[in-house]
mmCIF file of C-alpha atoms in Angstrom:
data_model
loop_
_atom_site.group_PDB
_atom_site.id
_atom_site.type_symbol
_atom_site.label_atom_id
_atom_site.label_comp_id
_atom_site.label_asym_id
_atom_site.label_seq_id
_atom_site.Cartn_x
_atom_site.Cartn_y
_atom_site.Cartn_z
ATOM 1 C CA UNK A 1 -18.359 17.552 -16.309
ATOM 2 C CA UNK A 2 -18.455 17.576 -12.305
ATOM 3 C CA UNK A 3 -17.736 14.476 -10.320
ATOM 4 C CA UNK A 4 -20.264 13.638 -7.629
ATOM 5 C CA UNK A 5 -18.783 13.356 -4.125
ATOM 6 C CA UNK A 6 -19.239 12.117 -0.610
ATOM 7 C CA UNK A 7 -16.678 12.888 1.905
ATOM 8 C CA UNK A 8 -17.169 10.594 4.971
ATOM 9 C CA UNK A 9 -15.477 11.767 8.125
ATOM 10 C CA UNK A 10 -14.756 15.355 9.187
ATOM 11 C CA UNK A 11 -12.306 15.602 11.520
ATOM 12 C CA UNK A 12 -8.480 17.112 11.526
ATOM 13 C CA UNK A 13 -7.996 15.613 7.929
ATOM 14 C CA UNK A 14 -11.330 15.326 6.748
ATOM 15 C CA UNK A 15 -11.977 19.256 7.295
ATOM 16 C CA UNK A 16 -9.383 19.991 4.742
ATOM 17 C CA UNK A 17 -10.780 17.441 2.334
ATOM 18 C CA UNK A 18 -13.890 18.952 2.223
ATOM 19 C CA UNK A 19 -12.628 22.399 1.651
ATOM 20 C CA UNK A 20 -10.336 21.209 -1.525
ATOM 21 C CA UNK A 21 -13.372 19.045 -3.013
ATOM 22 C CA UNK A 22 -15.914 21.896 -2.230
ATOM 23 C CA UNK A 23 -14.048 24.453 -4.310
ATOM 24 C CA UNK A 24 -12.881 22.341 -6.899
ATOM 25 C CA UNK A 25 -14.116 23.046 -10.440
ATOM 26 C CA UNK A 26 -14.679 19.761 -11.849
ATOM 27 C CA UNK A 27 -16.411 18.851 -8.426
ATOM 28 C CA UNK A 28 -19.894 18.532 -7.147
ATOM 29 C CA UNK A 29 -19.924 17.815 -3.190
ATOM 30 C CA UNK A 30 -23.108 16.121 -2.712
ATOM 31 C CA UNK A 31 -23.036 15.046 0.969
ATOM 32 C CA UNK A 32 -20.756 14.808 4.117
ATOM 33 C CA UNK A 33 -21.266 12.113 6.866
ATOM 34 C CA UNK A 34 -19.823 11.991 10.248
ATOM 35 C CA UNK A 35 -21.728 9.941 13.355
ATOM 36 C CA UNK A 36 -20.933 14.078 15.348
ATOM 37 C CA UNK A 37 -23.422 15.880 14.752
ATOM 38 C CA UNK A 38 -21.704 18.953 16.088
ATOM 39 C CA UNK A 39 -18.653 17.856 13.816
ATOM 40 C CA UNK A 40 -20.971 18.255 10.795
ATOM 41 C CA UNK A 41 -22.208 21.276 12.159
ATOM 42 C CA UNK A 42 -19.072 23.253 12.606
ATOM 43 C CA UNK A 43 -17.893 22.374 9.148
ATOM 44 C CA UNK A 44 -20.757 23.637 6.996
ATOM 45 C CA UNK A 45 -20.162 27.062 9.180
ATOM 46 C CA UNK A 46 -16.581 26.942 9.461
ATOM 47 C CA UNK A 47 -16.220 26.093 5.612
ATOM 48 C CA UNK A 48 -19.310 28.372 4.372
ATOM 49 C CA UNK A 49 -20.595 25.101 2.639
ATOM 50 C CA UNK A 50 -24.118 25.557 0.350
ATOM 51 C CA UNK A 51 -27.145 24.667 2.052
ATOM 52 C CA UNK A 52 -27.890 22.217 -0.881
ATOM 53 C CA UNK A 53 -24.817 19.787 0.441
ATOM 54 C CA UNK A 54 -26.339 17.300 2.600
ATOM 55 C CA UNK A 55 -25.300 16.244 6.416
ATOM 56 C CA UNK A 56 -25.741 13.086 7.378
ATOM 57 C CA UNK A 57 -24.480 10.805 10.566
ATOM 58 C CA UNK A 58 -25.518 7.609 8.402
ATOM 59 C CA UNK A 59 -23.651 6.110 5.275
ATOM 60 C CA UNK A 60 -26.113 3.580 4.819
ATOM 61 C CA UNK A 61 -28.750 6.781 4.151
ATOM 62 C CA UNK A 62 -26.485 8.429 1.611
ATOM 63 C CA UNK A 63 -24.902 5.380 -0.154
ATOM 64 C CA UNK A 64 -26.998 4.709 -3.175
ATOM 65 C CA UNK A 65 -27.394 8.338 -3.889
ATOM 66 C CA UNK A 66 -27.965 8.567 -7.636
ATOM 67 C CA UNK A 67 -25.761 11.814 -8.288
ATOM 68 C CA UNK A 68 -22.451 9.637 -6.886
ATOM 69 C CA UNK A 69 -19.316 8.954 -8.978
ATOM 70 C CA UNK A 70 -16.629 8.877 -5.912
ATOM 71 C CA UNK A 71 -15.994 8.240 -2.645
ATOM 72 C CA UNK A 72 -13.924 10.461 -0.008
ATOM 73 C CA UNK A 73 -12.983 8.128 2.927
ATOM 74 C CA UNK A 74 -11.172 9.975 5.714
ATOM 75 C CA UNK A 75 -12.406 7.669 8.695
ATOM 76 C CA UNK A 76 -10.135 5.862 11.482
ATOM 77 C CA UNK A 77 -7.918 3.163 9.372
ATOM 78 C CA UNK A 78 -9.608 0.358 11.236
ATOM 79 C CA UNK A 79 -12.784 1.117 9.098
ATOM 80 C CA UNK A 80 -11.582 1.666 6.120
ATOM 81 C CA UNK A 81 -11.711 -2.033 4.653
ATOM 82 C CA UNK A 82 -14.923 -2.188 5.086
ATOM 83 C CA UNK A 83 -16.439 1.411 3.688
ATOM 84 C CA UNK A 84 -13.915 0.779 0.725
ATOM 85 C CA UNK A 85 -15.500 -2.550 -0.418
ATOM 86 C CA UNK A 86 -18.722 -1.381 0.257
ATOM 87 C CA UNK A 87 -18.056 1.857 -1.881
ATOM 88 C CA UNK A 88 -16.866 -0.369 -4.747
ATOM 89 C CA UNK A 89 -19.571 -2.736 -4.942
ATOM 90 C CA UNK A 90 -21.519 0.274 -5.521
ATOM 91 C CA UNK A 91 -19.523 0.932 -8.284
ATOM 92 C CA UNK A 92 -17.901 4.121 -6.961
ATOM 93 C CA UNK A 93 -14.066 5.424 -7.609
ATOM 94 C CA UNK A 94 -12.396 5.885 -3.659
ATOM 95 C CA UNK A 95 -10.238 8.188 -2.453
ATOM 96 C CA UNK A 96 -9.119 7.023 1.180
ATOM 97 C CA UNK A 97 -7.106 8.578 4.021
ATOM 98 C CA UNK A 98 -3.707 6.356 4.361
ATOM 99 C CA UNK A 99 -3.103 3.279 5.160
ATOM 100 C CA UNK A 100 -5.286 1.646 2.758
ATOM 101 C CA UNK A 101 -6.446 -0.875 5.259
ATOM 102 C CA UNK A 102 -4.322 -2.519 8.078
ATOM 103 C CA UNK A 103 -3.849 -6.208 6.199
ATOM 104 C CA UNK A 104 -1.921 -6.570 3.498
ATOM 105 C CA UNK A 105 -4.771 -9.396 2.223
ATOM 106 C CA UNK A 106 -7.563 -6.750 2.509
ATOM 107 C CA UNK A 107 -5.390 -4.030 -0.191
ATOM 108 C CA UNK A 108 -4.889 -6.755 -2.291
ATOM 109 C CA UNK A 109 -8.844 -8.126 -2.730
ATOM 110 C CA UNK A 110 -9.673 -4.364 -3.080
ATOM 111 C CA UNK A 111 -7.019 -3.034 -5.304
ATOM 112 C CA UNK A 112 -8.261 -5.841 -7.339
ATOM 113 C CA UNK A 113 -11.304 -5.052 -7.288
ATOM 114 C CA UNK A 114 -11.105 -2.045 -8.179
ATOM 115 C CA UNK A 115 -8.960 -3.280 -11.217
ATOM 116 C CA UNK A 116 -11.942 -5.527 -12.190
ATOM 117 C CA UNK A 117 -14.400 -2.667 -12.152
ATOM 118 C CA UNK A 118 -12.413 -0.471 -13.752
ATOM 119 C CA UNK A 119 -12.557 2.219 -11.162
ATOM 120 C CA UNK A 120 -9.996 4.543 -8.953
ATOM 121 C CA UNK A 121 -8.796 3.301 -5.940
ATOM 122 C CA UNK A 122 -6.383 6.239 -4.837
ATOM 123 C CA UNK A 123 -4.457 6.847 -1.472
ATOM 124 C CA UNK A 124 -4.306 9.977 0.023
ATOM 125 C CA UNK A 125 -0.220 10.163 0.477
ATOM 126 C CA UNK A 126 0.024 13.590 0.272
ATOM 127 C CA UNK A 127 4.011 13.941 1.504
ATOM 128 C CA UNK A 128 4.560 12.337 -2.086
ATOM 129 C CA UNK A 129 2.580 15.998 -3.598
ATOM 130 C CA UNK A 130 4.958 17.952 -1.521
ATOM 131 C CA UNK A 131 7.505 20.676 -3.508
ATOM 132 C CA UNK A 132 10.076 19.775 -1.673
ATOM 133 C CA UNK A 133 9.486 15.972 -2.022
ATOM 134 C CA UNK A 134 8.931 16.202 -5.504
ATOM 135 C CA UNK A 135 12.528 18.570 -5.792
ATOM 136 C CA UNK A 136 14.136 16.132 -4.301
ATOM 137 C CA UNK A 137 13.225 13.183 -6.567
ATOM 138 C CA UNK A 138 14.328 15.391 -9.677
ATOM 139 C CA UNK A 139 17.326 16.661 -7.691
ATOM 140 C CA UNK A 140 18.433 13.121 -6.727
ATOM 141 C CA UNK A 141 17.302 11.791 -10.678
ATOM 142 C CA UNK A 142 19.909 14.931 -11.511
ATOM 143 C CA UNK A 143 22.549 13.251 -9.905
ATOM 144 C CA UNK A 144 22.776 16.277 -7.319
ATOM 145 C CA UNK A 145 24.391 13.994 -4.315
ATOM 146 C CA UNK A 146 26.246 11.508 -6.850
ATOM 147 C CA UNK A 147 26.094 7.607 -6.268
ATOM 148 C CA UNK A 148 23.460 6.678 -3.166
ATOM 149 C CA UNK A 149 24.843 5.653 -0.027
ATOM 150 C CA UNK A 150 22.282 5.527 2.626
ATOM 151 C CA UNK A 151 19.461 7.736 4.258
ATOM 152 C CA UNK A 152 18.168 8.591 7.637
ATOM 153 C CA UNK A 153 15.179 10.057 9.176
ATOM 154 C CA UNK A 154 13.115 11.277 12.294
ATOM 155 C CA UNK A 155 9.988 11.470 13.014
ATOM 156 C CA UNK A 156 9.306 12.584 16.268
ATOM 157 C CA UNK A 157 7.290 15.123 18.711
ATOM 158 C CA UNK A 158 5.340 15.003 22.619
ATOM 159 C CA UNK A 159 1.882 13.511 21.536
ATOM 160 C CA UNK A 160 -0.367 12.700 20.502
ATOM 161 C CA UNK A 161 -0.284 9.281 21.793
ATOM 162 C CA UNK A 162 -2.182 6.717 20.244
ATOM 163 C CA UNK A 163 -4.159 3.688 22.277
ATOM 164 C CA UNK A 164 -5.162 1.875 19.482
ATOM 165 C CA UNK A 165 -1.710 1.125 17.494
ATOM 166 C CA UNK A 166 1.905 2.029 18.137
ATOM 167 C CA UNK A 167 4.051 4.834 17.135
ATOM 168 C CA UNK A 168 5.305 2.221 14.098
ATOM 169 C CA UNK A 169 1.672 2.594 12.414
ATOM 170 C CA UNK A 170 1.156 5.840 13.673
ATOM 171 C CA UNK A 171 4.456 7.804 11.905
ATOM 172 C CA UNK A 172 5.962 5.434 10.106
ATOM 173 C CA UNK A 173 4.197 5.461 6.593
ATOM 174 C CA UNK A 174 5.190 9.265 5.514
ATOM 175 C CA UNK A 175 9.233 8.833 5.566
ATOM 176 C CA UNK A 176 8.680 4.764 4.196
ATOM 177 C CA UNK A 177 7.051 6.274 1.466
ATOM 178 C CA UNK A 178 9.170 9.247 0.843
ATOM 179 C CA UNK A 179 12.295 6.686 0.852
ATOM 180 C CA UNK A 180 10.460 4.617 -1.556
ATOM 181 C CA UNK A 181 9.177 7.590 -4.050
ATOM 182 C CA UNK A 182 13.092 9.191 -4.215
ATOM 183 C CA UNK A 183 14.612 5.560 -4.891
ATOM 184 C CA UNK A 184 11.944 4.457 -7.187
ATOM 185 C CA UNK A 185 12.346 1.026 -5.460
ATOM 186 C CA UNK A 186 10.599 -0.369 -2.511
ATOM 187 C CA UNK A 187 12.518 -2.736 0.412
ATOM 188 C CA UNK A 188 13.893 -6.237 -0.024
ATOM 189 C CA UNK A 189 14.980 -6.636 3.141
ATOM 190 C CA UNK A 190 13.394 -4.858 6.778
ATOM 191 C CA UNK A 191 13.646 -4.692 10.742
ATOM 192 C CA UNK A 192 12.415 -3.169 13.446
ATOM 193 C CA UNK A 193 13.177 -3.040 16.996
ATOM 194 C CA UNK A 194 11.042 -0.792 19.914
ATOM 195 C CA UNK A 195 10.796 0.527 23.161
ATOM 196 C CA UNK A 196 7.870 0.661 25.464
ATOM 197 C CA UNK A 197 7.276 3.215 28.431
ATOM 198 C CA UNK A 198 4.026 4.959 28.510
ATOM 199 C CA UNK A 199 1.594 2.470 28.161
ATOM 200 C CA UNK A 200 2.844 -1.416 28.930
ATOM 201 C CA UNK A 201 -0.448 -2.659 29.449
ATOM 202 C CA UNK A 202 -1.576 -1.099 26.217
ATOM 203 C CA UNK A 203 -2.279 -3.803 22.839
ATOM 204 C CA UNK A 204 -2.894 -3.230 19.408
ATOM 205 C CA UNK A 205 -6.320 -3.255 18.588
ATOM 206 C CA UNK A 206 -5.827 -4.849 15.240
ATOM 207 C CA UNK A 207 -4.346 -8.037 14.254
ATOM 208 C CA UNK A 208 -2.159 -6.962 11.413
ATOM 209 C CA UNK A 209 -0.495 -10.690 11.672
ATOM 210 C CA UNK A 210 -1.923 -12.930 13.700
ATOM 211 C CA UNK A 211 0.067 -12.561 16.438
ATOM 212 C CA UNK A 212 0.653 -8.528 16.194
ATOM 213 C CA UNK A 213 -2.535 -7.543 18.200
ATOM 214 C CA UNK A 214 -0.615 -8.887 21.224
ATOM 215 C CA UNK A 215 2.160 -6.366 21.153
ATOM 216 C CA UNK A 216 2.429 -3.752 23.371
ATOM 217 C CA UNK A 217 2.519 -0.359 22.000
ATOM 218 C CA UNK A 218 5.674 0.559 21.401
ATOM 219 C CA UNK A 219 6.551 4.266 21.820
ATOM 220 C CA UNK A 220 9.747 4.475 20.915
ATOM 221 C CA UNK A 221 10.607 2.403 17.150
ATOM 222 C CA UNK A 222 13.994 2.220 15.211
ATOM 223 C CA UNK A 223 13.281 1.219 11.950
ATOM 224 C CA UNK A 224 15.968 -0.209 9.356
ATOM 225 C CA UNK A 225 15.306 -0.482 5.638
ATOM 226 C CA UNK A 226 17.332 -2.425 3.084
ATOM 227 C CA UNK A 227 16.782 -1.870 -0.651
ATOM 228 C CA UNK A 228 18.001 -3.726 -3.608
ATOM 229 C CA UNK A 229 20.840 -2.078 -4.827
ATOM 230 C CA UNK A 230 22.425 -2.159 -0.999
ATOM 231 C CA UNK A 231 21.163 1.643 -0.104
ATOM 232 C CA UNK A 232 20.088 1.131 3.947
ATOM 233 C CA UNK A 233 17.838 4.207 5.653
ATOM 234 C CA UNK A 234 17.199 4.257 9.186
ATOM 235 C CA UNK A 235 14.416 5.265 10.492
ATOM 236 C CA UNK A 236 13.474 7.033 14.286
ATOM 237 C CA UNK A 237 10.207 7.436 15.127
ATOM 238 C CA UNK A 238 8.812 8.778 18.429
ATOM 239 C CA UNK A 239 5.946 10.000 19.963
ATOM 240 C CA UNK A 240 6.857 10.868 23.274
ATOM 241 C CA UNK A 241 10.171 13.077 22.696
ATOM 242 C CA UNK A 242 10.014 16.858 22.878
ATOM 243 C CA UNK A 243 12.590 17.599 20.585
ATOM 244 C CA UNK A 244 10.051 17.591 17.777
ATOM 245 C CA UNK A 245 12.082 16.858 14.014
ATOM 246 C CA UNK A 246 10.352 16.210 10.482
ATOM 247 C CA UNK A 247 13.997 15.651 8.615
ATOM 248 C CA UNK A 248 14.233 13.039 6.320
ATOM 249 C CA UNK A 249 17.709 12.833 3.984
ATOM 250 C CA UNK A 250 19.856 11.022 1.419
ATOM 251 C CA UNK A 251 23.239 10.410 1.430
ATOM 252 C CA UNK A 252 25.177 10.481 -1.888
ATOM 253 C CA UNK A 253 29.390 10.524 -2.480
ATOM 254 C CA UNK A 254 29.083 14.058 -3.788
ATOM 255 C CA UNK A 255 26.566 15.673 -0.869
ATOM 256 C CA UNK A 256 23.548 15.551 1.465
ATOM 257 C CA UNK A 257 19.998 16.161 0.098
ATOM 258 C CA UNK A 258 18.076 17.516 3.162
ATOM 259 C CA UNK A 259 13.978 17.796 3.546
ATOM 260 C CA UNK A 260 12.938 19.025 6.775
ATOM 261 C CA UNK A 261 9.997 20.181 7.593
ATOM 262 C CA UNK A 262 10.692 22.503 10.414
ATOM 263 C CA UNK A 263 12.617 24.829 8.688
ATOM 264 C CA UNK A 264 9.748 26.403 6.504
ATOM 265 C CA UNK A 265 11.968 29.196 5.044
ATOM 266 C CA UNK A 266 14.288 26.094 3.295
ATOM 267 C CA UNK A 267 12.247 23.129 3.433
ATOM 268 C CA UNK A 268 15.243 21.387 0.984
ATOM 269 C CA UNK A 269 18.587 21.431 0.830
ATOM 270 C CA UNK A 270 21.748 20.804 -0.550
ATOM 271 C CA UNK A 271 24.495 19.915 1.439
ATOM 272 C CA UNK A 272 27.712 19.267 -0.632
ATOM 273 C CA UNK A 273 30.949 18.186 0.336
ATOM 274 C CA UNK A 274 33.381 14.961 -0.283
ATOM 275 C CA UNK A 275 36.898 14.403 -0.065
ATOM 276 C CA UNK A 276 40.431 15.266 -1.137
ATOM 277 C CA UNK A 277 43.067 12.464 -0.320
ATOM 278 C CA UNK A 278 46.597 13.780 0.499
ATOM 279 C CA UNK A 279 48.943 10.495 1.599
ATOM 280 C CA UNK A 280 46.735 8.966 4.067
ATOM 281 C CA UNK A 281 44.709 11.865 5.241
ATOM 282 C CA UNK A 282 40.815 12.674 3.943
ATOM 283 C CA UNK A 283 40.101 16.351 3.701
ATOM 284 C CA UNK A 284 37.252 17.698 3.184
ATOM 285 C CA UNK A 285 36.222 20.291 0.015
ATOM 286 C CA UNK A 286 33.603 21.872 -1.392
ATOM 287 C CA UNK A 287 31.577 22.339 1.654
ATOM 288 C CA UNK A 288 28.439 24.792 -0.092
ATOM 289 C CA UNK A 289 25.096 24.574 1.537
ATOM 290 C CA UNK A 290 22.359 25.194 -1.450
ATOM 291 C CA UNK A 291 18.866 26.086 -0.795
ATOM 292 C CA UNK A 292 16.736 24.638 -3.501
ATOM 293 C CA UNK A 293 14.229 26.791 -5.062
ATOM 294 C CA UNK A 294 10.590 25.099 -4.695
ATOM 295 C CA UNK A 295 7.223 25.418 -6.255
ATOM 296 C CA UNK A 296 4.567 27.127 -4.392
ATOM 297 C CA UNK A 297 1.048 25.000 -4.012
ATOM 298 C CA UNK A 298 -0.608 23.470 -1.547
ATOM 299 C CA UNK A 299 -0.074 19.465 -1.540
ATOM 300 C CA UNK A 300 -3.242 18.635 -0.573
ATOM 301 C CA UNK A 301 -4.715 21.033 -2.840
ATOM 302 C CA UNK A 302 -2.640 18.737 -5.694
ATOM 303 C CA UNK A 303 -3.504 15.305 -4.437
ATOM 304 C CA UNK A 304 -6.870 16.013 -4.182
ATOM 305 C CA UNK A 305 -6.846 17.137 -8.423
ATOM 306 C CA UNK A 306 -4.799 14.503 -8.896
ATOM 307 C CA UNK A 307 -7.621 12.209 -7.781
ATOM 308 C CA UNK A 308 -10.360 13.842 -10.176
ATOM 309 C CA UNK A 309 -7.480 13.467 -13.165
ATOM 310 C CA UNK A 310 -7.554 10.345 -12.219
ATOM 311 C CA UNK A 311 -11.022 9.891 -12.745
ATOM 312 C CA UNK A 312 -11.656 11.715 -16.060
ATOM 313 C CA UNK A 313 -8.509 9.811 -17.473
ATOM 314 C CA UNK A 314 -8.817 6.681 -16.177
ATOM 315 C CA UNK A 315 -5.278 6.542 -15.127
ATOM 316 C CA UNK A 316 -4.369 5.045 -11.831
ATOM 317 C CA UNK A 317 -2.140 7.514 -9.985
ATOM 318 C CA UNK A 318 1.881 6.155 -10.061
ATOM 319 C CA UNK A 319 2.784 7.429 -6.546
ATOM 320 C CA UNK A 320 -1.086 6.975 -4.897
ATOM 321 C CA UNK A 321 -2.753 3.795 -6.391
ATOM 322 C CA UNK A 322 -4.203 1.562 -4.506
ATOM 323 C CA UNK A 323 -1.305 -0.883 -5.574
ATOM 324 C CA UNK A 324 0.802 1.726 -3.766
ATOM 325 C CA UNK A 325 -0.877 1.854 -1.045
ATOM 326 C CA UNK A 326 -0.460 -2.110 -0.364
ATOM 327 C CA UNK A 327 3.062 -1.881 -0.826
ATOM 328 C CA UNK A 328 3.616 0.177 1.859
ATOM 329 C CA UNK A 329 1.021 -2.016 4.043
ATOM 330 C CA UNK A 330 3.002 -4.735 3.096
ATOM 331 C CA UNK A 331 5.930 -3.292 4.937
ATOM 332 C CA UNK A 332 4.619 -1.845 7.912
ATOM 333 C CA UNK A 333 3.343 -5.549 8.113
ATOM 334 C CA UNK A 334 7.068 -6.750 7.974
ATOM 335 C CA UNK A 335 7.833 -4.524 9.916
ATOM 336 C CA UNK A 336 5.801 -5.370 12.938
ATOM 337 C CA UNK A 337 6.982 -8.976 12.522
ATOM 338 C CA UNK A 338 10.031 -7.896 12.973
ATOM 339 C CA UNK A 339 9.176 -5.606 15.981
ATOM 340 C CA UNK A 340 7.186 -9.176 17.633
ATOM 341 C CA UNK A 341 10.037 -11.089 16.947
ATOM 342 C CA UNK A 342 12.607 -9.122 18.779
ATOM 343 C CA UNK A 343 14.540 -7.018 15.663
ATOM 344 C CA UNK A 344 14.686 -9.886 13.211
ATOM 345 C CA UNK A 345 15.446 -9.313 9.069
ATOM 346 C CA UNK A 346 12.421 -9.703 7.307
ATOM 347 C CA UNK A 347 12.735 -10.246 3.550
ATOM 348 C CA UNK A 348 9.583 -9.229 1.574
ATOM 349 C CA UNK A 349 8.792 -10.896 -1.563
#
């Protein structure tokens, strides 16, 4: 049985959405809307799309279209709160671009919700769908790098640069929930401290707290997360660095599991090594660097199927629920407080 979609938005994301969910078996793309006409346009010819798939600039003219079962949201976050609620009040599963919404209070009414109505809400975190993200939770399950110590990550390039939030919201979600998905545990404990050069004048343009829409945005953040069994990761994240790095790893007392991105030919690694004490020196053995051997598929290919499995079984998604998606709005939330209150701890419930 095919699934009746709408995919609203078509840009840089969106595009690809549309070209999973138009080939996909159990799928039957009923309309795309996007307020640019020319957007709309250039996908149905870039993509091939059947004539019968409608183009629209207006929700509101689409939205009680009998043939819908679900909902592809891949709109600016600031709308999504809105198009989400409205989508199930309809009575239609969602699939939405990440971060659910940009208030921890807005997830939780709509992961409710959708709870109460019995119906998908599912976050597009596609990282989590990754090969080498998915090795690297069975390799660190395996006990491949021993006992956990700590991790560390970077996330940063030259542009874009955002005016409407900082480089926090804008990077940070991918390597918080990478950290999250390998530990199987999210923060107790987080802090954030930042750096502002480009634009000083510039303000959020969303009150994530109620006093976060008066920070500047910050385009330089160090981010520090403490999890319950004492395992710390710190985070770098910058959008106005030319030394562009995707590397995200975990530090065990056997070895370094490595993911990064911009090494495509060995996305994930193995770095062993430890220590051989001889009277009060520390030398080190076993040094063997260990490409791990990866899947091949394409992880938005996956996350989009995942979301139609979903459907048909009427199983919320463990890694990309809606409850998922709060937790991680719950800490960029903290995490912001922290950034507003000058690098404070802030312990999440």
């Amino acid at each position: 049985m095919s699934l009746g979609i709408v995919i609203l938005g078509v840009g840089r994301w969106g595009k690809h959405l549309v070209r999973n969910f138009a080939n996909h078996p159990r799928v039957h793309l009923i309309a795309i809307v996007d307020p640019h006409q020319e957007q709309l346009a250039e996908c149905r010819e870039r993509l091939n799309l059947e004539e019968n798939i409608i183009l629209t600039e207006s929700w509101y003219s689409i939205r009680e279209h009998s043939s819908i079962d679900a909902v592809v949201i891949a709109t600016p976050a600031s709308t999504h709160y809105a198009l989400i609620l409205d989508a199930l009040q309809l009575g239609y599963h969602v699939f939405t671009e990440k971060p659910l919404t940009l208030e921890p209070t807005e997830c939780l009414e709509l992961c409710q919700l959708a709870q109460q109505k019995q119906l998908q809400l599912f976050v597009d975190h596609t990282y989590l769908f990754n090969p080498a993200v998915e090795g690297g939770k069975k390799a660190i399950a395996d006990g491949a790098i021993g006992n956990l110590r700590y991790g560390y990550a970077s996330r940063t390039h030259l542009a874009p640069v955002r005016q409407d939030v900082d480089a926090l919201w804008d990077l940070a979600i991918h390597d918080l929930g990478i950290f999250n998905y390998w530990l199987g545990q999210t923060p107790i404990c987080v802090r954030a401290i930042g750096n502002v050069w480009l634009q000083p004048e510039g303000k959020m343009e969303f009150p994530a707290h109620e006093q976060n829409n008066q920070l500047p945005l910050s385009d330089l953040v160090w981010v520090t997360l403490t999890y319950p069994e004492g395992f710390q990761a710190q985070i770098h994240l910058c959008w106005c660095n030319p030394d562009k790095q995707r590397r995200l790893c975990a530090v065990g007392d056997r070895g370094t599991l490595i993911f990064d991105e911009m090494q495509p030919d060995s996305l994930l690694t193995l770095q062993h090594g430890t220590f051989k004490r001889e009277n009060i020196n520390f030398l080190p053995i076993d040094i063997i660097t260990e490409k791990l051997p990866l899947d091949e598929y394409e992880p938005l290919g996956r996350v989009c199927d995942r979301f139609i499995e979903s459907i048909q079984t009427q199983t919320p998604s463990p890694i990309s629920s809606g409850w998922v998606g709060l937790e991680l709005v719950k800490i960029l939330d903290a995490l912001t407080r922290s950034l507003q209150q000058g690098g404070e701890n802030i312990f999440l419930d």
